[in-house]
Coordinates of C-alpha atoms in Angstrom, one line a residue:
M70 CA 0.0 0.0 0.0
R71 CA 2.8 2.4 0.9
V72 CA 4.6 1.6 -2.4
V73 CA 1.6 2.8 -4.5
S74 CA 0.6 5.6 -2.2
P75 CA 2.2 8.4 -4.3
L76 CA 0.4 7.0 -7.4
L77 CA -2.9 6.9 -5.6
K78 CA -2.5 10.4 -4.1
H79 CA -1.3 12.2 -7.2
V80 CA -2.9 10.2 -10.1
V81 CA -5.7 7.8 -9.1
Y82 CA -7.5 9.9 -6.5
P83 CA -7.5 13.1 -8.6
G84 CA -8.8 11.2 -11.6
L85 CA -11.6 9.6 -9.7
S86 CA -12.5 12.9 -8.0
K87 CA -12.6 14.8 -11.3
A88 CA -14.8 12.1 -12.8
G89 CA -17.2 12.4 -9.8
Y90 CA -16.8 8.8 -8.8
L91 CA -15.6 9.5 -5.2
R92 CA -18.6 11.8 -4.5
R93 CA -21.1 9.3 -5.9
A94 CA -19.5 6.4 -3.9
A95 CA -19.9 8.2 -0.6
Q96 CA -21.3 5.9 2.1
A97 CA -24.9 6.3 3.3
A98 CA -23.9 6.8 7.0
P99 CA -22.3 10.2 7.9
T100 CA -18.6 10.5 7.8
V101 CA -16.9 11.9 10.8
L102 CA -13.6 13.7 10.5
T103 CA -11.0 14.1 13.3
Y104 CA -8.9 17.2 13.5
H105 CA -6.4 18.0 16.2
G106 CA -6.2 21.7 15.7
V107 CA -4.6 24.4 13.5
L108 CA -1.0 25.5 13.4
P109 CA -0.7 29.0 14.8
A110 CA 0.6 31.7 12.4
G111 CA 4.4 31.9 12.7
Y112 CA 4.8 28.4 14.1
K113 CA 7.7 26.4 12.7
I114 CA 7.5 22.6 12.5
I115 CA 9.6 21.0 15.2
D116 CA 9.2 17.4 14.2
P117 CA 6.9 15.8 11.5
Q118 CA 5.8 13.1 13.9
L119 CA 5.0 15.6 16.5
D120 CA 3.2 18.2 14.4
G121 CA 1.8 16.1 11.6
N122 CA -1.7 16.1 13.0
L123 CA -2.3 19.8 12.9
V124 CA -3.1 21.5 9.7
S125 CA -2.2 24.9 8.4
P126 CA -4.8 27.7 8.2
E127 CA -4.5 27.5 4.4
S128 CA -5.2 23.8 4.3
F129 CA -8.1 24.3 6.7
R130 CA -9.7 26.9 4.5
A131 CA -9.3 24.8 1.4
Q132 CA -10.8 21.7 3.1
F133 CA -13.7 23.7 4.5
Q134 CA -14.5 25.2 1.1
F135 CA -14.2 21.8 -0.5
L136 CA -16.6 20.2 2.0
K137 CA -19.1 23.0 1.7
D138 CA -19.1 22.8 -2.1
R139 CA -19.4 19.0 -2.4
Y140 CA -20.8 17.6 0.9
N141 CA -23.4 18.4 3.5
V142 CA -21.6 19.5 6.7
I143 CA -23.9 18.7 9.6
S144 CA -23.9 20.0 13.2
P145 CA -23.2 17.9 16.2
E146 CA -26.8 18.2 17.3
E147 CA -28.0 16.9 13.9
F148 CA -25.6 13.9 14.2
L149 CA -26.9 13.2 17.7
G150 CA -30.5 13.2 16.4
W151 CA -29.5 10.8 13.7
C152 CA -27.9 8.5 16.3
E153 CA -31.0 8.5 18.4
G154 CA -33.2 7.7 15.3
L155 CA -35.0 11.0 15.4
H156 CA -34.4 12.0 11.8
Q157 CA -32.5 11.1 8.6
L158 CA -29.5 12.9 7.3
P159 CA -28.9 14.2 3.8
A160 CA -26.7 12.2 1.5
R161 CA -22.9 12.8 1.8
S162 CA -23.2 14.1 5.4
V163 CA -19.9 15.0 7.1
L164 CA -19.4 15.9 10.8
L165 CA -16.3 17.7 12.0
T166 CA -14.7 16.9 15.4
C167 CA -11.5 18.0 17.0
D168 CA -9.6 16.2 19.8
D169 CA -7.4 17.3 22.7
G170 CA -8.6 20.9 23.3
L171 CA -5.4 22.8 22.4
Q172 CA -5.5 26.5 22.8
N173 CA -5.3 27.0 19.0
C174 CA -8.8 25.5 18.9
L175 CA -10.1 28.7 20.4
H176 CA -7.7 31.2 18.9
D177 CA -7.0 29.8 15.5
M178 CA -9.6 27.2 14.6
L179 CA -12.8 28.8 15.9
P180 CA -12.4 32.0 13.7
L181 CA -12.1 29.8 10.6
L182 CA -15.2 27.8 11.6
Q183 CA -17.2 31.0 12.1
E184 CA -15.9 32.3 8.8
F185 CA -17.4 29.3 7.0
D186 CA -20.4 29.0 9.3
I187 CA -19.5 25.4 10.3
E188 CA -20.0 23.8 13.7
C189 CA -17.5 21.4 15.3
L190 CA -17.6 18.9 18.2
F191 CA -14.6 19.5 20.4
F192 CA -13.3 16.8 22.8
V193 CA -11.4 18.1 25.9
T194 CA -9.7 16.4 28.7
G195 CA -10.0 16.9 32.5
A196 CA -6.7 18.9 32.2
S197 CA -8.7 21.7 30.6
L198 CA -11.1 22.0 33.5
G199 CA -8.6 23.8 35.8
Q200 CA -7.4 27.4 35.7
T201 CA -3.8 26.8 34.8
P202 CA -3.1 25.6 31.3
T203 CA -1.0 22.5 31.0
M204 CA 0.4 20.3 28.2
L205 CA -0.7 16.9 27.0
W206 CA 1.6 14.6 29.0
Y207 CA 2.5 12.4 26.1
E208 CA 3.5 15.4 23.9
E209 CA 5.6 16.7 26.8
L210 CA 7.3 13.3 26.9
Y211 CA 8.0 13.4 23.2
L212 CA 9.5 16.9 23.6
M213 CA 11.7 15.6 26.3
L214 CA 13.0 12.8 24.1
L215 CA 13.6 15.3 21.3
A216 CA 15.7 17.5 23.7
A217 CA 17.8 14.5 24.7
H218 CA 21.2 13.5 23.3
V219 CA 21.5 11.4 20.1
E220 CA 21.7 8.4 22.4
F221 CA 19.8 8.3 25.7
S222 CA 18.6 5.9 28.3
V223 CA 15.7 5.9 30.8
E224 CA 15.4 3.7 33.8
L225 CA 12.2 3.5 35.8
P226 CA 12.6 0.7 38.3
E227 CA 9.3 1.6 40.0
I228 CA 7.4 0.4 36.9
G229 CA 10.0 -2.1 35.7
E230 CA 11.1 -0.2 32.6
R231 CA 14.5 0.4 31.2
I232 CA 15.0 1.9 27.7
R233 CA 18.1 2.6 25.7
A234 CA 17.4 4.4 22.4
T235 CA 18.8 6.7 19.7
S236 CA 17.3 9.4 17.6
L237 CA 16.4 6.7 15.1
T238 CA 14.5 4.7 17.7
R239 CA 13.1 7.6 19.6
H240 CA 9.5 7.1 18.4
S241 CA 9.3 3.5 19.4
A242 CA 10.8 4.3 22.8
W243 CA 8.3 7.1 23.2
W244 CA 5.4 4.7 22.5
T245 CA 6.7 2.1 24.9
L246 CA 6.8 4.8 27.7
V247 CA 3.3 6.0 26.8
N248 CA 1.9 2.6 27.3
K249 CA 3.8 2.1 30.6
L250 CA 2.9 5.5 32.0
S251 CA -0.8 5.0 31.0
Q252 CA -0.8 2.3 33.7
Q253 CA -0.2 4.9 36.4
D254 CA -2.6 7.4 37.9
S255 CA -2.0 11.1 36.9
E256 CA -0.1 12.0 40.0
R257 CA 2.4 9.2 39.8
R258 CA 2.7 9.7 36.1
K259 CA 3.7 13.3 36.7
G260 CA 6.4 12.2 39.1
L261 CA 7.7 9.7 36.6
L262 CA 7.9 12.4 33.9
E263 CA 9.9 14.5 36.2
A264 CA 12.3 11.6 36.8
I265 CA 12.6 11.1 33.0
A266 CA 13.5 14.8 32.5
I267 CA 16.3 14.5 35.2
Q268 CA 17.7 11.3 33.7
L269 CA 17.8 13.0 30.2
G270 CA 19.8 15.9 31.7
L271 CA 17.2 18.5 31.1
E272 CA 17.2 21.8 33.0
K273 CA 14.5 22.3 35.6
N274 CA 12.5 24.8 33.5
W275 CA 13.4 23.2 30.2
N276 CA 9.7 23.6 29.0
A277 CA 9.2 27.2 30.0
K278 CA 9.3 28.4 26.4
Y279 CA 6.3 26.3 25.6
R280 CA 4.3 28.1 28.2
E281 CA 5.7 31.6 27.7
D282 CA 6.1 32.0 24.0
P283 CA 2.7 33.2 22.5
V284 CA 3.0 31.0 19.4
L285 CA 4.4 27.9 21.1
S286 CA 1.8 28.1 23.9
R287 CA -1.1 28.1 21.3
R288 CA 0.5 25.0 19.7
F289 CA 1.2 23.0 22.9
L290 CA -0.9 24.3 25.9
L291 CA -4.4 23.0 26.6
L292 CA -7.4 25.2 27.1
S293 CA -8.1 26.4 30.6
G294 CA -11.5 26.0 32.2
A295 CA -12.4 29.6 31.4
E296 CA -11.4 29.0 27.7
V297 CA -13.5 25.9 27.5
K298 CA -16.5 27.9 28.6
Q299 CA -15.6 30.6 26.1
L300 CA -15.4 28.0 23.3
A301 CA -18.7 26.6 24.3
V302 CA -20.4 30.0 24.4
S303 CA -19.0 30.8 21.0
G304 CA -20.7 27.9 19.4
G305 CA -18.5 24.9 20.0
S306 CA -20.1 21.7 21.1
M307 CA -18.1 20.0 23.9
G308 CA -17.4 16.3 24.4
S309 CA -15.2 14.3 26.8
H310 CA -11.7 12.9 26.1
T311 CA -11.1 11.4 29.5
L312 CA -9.5 13.0 32.5
S313 CA -5.8 12.6 31.6
H314 CA -5.7 11.0 28.1
P315 CA -4.1 7.6 28.9
V316 CA -4.1 4.5 26.7
L317 CA -7.3 3.1 28.3
S318 CA -6.6 -0.5 27.4
Q319 CA -3.4 -0.3 29.5
S320 CA -5.3 1.1 32.6
S321 CA -6.8 -1.0 35.3
T322 CA -10.6 -1.4 35.3
E323 CA -11.0 1.0 38.2
A324 CA -8.7 3.6 36.6
A325 CA -10.3 3.3 33.1
W326 CA -13.8 3.8 34.7
N327 CA -12.7 6.8 36.6
E328 CA -11.1 8.3 33.5
I329 CA -14.3 7.9 31.5
S330 CA -17.1 8.5 34.0
G331 CA -15.1 11.2 35.9
S332 CA -14.5 13.2 32.8
K333 CA -18.2 13.3 32.0
R334 CA -19.2 14.2 35.6
E335 CA -16.7 17.1 35.8
L336 CA -17.5 18.5 32.3
D337 CA -21.2 18.3 33.0
Q338 CA -20.7 20.2 36.2
M339 CA -18.5 22.9 34.7
L340 CA -20.7 23.6 31.7
G341 CA -24.0 23.0 33.4
Q342 CA -25.2 20.7 30.7
E343 CA -25.1 17.0 29.8
T344 CA -22.1 15.9 27.9
W345 CA -23.3 13.4 25.3
A346 CA -20.2 12.6 23.2
F347 CA -17.0 10.8 24.1
A348 CA -13.8 10.2 22.1
Y349 CA -11.4 7.4 23.1
P350 CA -7.8 8.6 23.7
F351 CA -5.5 7.4 20.9
G352 CA -8.7 5.7 19.5
D353 CA -7.1 2.7 17.6
S354 CA -7.7 -1.0 17.8
T355 CA -4.9 -1.5 20.4
S356 CA -6.1 1.2 22.8
V357 CA -9.9 0.5 22.8
T358 CA -11.4 -2.8 23.9
S359 CA -14.9 -4.0 24.5
R360 CA -14.4 -3.0 28.2
E361 CA -14.0 0.7 27.3
V362 CA -16.9 0.6 24.9
E363 CA -19.2 -0.8 27.7
M364 CA -17.9 1.8 30.1
A365 CA -18.6 4.7 27.7
E366 CA -22.3 3.6 27.4
R367 CA -22.6 2.9 31.2
A368 CA -21.2 6.3 32.0
G369 CA -24.1 7.9 30.3
F370 CA -22.7 9.1 27.0
K371 CA -25.0 8.7 23.9
T372 CA -22.2 8.0 21.4
A373 CA -18.4 7.4 21.4
F374 CA -15.8 7.8 18.7
L375 CA -12.7 5.9 17.6
N376 CA -10.0 7.7 15.6
I377 CA -9.7 5.1 12.9
D378 CA -11.9 4.4 9.9
I379 CA -13.0 0.7 10.3
G380 CA -15.8 0.9 7.8
A381 CA -19.3 -0.6 8.2
T382 CA -18.1 -3.8 10.0
G383 CA -18.6 -3.6 13.7
V384 CA -19.8 0.0 13.7
S385 CA -22.0 0.9 16.6
R386 CA -23.0 4.1 18.3
F387 CA -20.3 3.6 20.9
F388 CA -17.7 2.4 18.4
F389 CA -18.1 5.0 15.7
P390 CA -15.2 5.4 13.2
R391 CA -13.6 8.7 12.2
V392 CA -11.3 9.8 9.4
H393 CA -8.1 11.1 10.8
I394 CA -7.0 14.4 9.1
T395 CA -3.2 14.9 8.8
A396 CA -1.1 17.8 7.6
E397 CA -0.1 16.2 4.3
M398 CA -3.6 15.1 3.3
T399 CA -4.6 16.5 -0.1
L400 CA -8.2 17.4 -1.1
T401 CA -8.6 14.4 -3.3
D402 CA -7.0 12.2 -0.6
L403 CA -9.6 13.5 1.8
E404 CA -12.4 12.7 -0.6
A405 CA -11.1 9.2 -1.2
R406 CA -11.3 8.7 2.6
I407 CA -14.8 10.2 2.9
S408 CA -16.1 8.0 0.1
G409 CA -14.6 4.8 1.7
F410 CA -12.5 4.1 -1.4
H411 CA -9.2 4.5 0.5
R412 CA -10.5 2.3 3.3
S413 CA -11.4 -0.4 0.8
L414 CA -7.9 -0.4 -0.7
R415 CA -6.3 -0.4 2.8
Q416 CA -8.3 -3.5 3.8
L417 CA -7.4 -5.1 0.5
F418 CA -3.7 -4.6 1.0
G419 CA -3.8 -5.1 4.8
S420 CA -2.2 -1.8 5.5
S421 CA -2.6 0.1 8.8
G422 CA -1.2 3.5 9.7
P423 CA 1.5 4.0 12.3
I424 CA 0.9 5.6 15.7
V425 CA 2.1 9.2 15.7
V426 CA 2.4 11.7 18.5
G427 CA -0.6 13.8 18.5
A428 CA -2.6 11.3 16.7
E429 CA -4.5 8.5 17.8
A430 CA -4.5 6.4 14.8

């Protein structure tokens, strides 16, 4: 699949799109797209793995115009009504969602949504319910590893983990640590992250620039509680993304339940309304099991989303697939995914996408 990918992207998909085939082939059920935010003006890419899930404002505008011209962009409330069997949706319906709740959702993405009169369902974590903005812990971990020497080692005897890696194996080392740290509660995880920073030889305030620089902070900091309320008042529908964004399948039953149910309870209380939508962190087949699906329904959500496109097989209201938008995605590539054509080819060739930092795919 990877061998023919350039041919698909630059020849096959454009040809099928121009002929109208992809639009005609669009599936009957609505397609749900997953964004992770917009790159702030002036931001320079630090690492393709790290930043590949955020799109530029120019790409965002082009995609919005494309969707409005060729598809029916529906609101979160229309999607919920369809889920509950209250009404039908028009053909070629598309719902926009955005995970993680980074500050650029409010300052960079919302103005574009308003410009095109499009609504979006935003999923935020419990870290966004406080007054002090923080970073996603797994992105902070990746930034630590980027700041380390070409060769580095991490020893965490408390959790039985020892890693030696180089710049070439940094990503796999990061993902190993993400899974291990997901098994810990948020406070212990915070202590382990501090221990990792010390072992990597980082200065005490190594991450100060990500909090203080106005561009970097919009890229890396999460929304505060006040900003979540501002986003909701400004037209954004809010959904839950757990309390601390662990790999749920790695968490104990008690911890996973607290992450899911606790996030709904706290978000309900802060916004003064029922939170009906949930997005599984990382959202792929290794991070979501039947246990988490059952918990999402039991917690009182009305629907829950993956971050992979699994097609019609196994789809349920609490296991709903999404198309993951990345920085390098072209308009015809996007249309091939909306239509299901790309998924069919991927299933035929048995290809699956790699886990990347901000992504959950």
